[in-house]
C-alpha positions as a Python dict, from the first residue, in 0.01 Angstrom:
ca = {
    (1, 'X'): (0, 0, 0),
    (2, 'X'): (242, 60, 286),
    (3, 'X'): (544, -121, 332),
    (4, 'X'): (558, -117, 707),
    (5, 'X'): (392, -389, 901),
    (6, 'X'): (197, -207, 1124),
    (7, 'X'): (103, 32, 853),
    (8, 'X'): (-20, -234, 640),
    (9, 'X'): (-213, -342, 996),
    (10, 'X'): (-318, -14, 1057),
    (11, 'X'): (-499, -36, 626),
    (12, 'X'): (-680, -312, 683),
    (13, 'X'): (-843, -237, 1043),
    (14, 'X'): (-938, 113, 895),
    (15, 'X'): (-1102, -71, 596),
    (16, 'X'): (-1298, -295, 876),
    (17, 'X'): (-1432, -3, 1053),
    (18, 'X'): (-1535, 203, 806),
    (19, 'X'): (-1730, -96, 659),
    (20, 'X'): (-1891, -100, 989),
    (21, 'X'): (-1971, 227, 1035),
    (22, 'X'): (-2098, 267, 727),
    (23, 'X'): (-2386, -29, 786),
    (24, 'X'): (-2425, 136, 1055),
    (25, 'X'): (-2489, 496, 937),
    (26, 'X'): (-2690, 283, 655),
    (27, 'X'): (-2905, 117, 909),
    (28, 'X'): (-2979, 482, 1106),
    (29, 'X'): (-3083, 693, 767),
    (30, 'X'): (-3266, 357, 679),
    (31, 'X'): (-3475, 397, 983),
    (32, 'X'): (-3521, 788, 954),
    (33, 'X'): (-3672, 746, 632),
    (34, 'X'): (-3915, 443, 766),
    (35, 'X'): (-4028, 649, 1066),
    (36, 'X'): (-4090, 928, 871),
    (37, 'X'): (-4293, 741, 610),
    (38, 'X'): (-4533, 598, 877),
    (39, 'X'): (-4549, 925, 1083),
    (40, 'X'): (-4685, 1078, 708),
    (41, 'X'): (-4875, 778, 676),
    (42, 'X'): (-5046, 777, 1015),
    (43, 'X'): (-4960, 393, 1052),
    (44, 'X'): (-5024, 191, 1389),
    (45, 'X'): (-4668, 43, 1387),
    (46, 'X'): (-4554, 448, 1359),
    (47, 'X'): (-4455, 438, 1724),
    (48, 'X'): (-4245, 160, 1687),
    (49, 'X'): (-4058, 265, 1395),
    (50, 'X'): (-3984, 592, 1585),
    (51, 'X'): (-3814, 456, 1888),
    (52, 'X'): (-3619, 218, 1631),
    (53, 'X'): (-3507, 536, 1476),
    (54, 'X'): (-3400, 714, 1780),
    (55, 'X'): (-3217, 378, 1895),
    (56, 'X'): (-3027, 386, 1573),
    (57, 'X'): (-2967, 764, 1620),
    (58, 'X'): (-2830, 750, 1963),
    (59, 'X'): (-2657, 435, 1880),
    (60, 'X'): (-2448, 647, 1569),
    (61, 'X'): (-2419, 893, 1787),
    (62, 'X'): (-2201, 706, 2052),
    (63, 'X'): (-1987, 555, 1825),
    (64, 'X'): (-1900, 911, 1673),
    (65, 'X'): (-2032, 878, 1341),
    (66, 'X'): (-2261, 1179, 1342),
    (67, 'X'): (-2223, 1454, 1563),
    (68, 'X'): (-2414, 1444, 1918),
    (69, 'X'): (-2605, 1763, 1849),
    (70, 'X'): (-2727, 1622, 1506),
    (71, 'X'): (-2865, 1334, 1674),
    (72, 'X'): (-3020, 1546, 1898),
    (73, 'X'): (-3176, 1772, 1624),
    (74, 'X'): (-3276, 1452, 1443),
    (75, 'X'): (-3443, 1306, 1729),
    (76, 'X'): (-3612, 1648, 1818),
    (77, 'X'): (-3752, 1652, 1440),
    (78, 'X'): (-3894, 1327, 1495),
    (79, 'X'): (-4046, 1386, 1773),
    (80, 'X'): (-4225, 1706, 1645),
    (81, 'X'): (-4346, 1512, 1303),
    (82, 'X'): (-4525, 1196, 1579),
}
C-alpha cells in the first residue's frame, strides 16, 4: 500500500474500475454465449438475444475493454451464425 495520499487515491479508484469493467466484460461474454445457444437452438427469442449481445459488445467496446476490431469480428460472427 502506498504511502502517498493520492497514491493511496489513485489504489482504490483503480480497484473500483476494474470491478466495473469486469461485470461488464462478464455481462458481454454472458450474452455471447446466450445468443449463441439460441442461434444453435433455433429459438424464437434468438433475435433478441442477438441484438442484446451486440449492445453489450459495442457497449465494451466504447469503454475500451476489448479492442474495437474484436467487437467488430464478434459481431460479424454473430451475425453469420443468425
Amino acid at each position: 500500500m502506498p504511502n502517498i495520499k493520492s497514491a493511496i487515491k489513485r489504489v482504490k479508484t483503480a480497484e473500483k474500475a476494474n470491478l466495473a469493467n469486469a461485470q461488464v466484460k462478464s455481462t458481454m461474454r454472458t450474452a455471447i454465449k446466450k445468443a449463441e445457444a439460441a442461434l444453435t437452438s433455433k429459438e424464437e427469442n434468438a433475435s433478441v438475444l442477438l441484438s442484446a449481445a451486440v449492445k453489450s459488445v459495442d457497449k465494451a467496446a466504447s469503454k475500451g475493454l476489448i479492442h474495437k476490431n474484436a467487437a467488430a469480428r464478434t459481431k460479424a460472427r454473430l451475425m453469420k451464425k443468425a
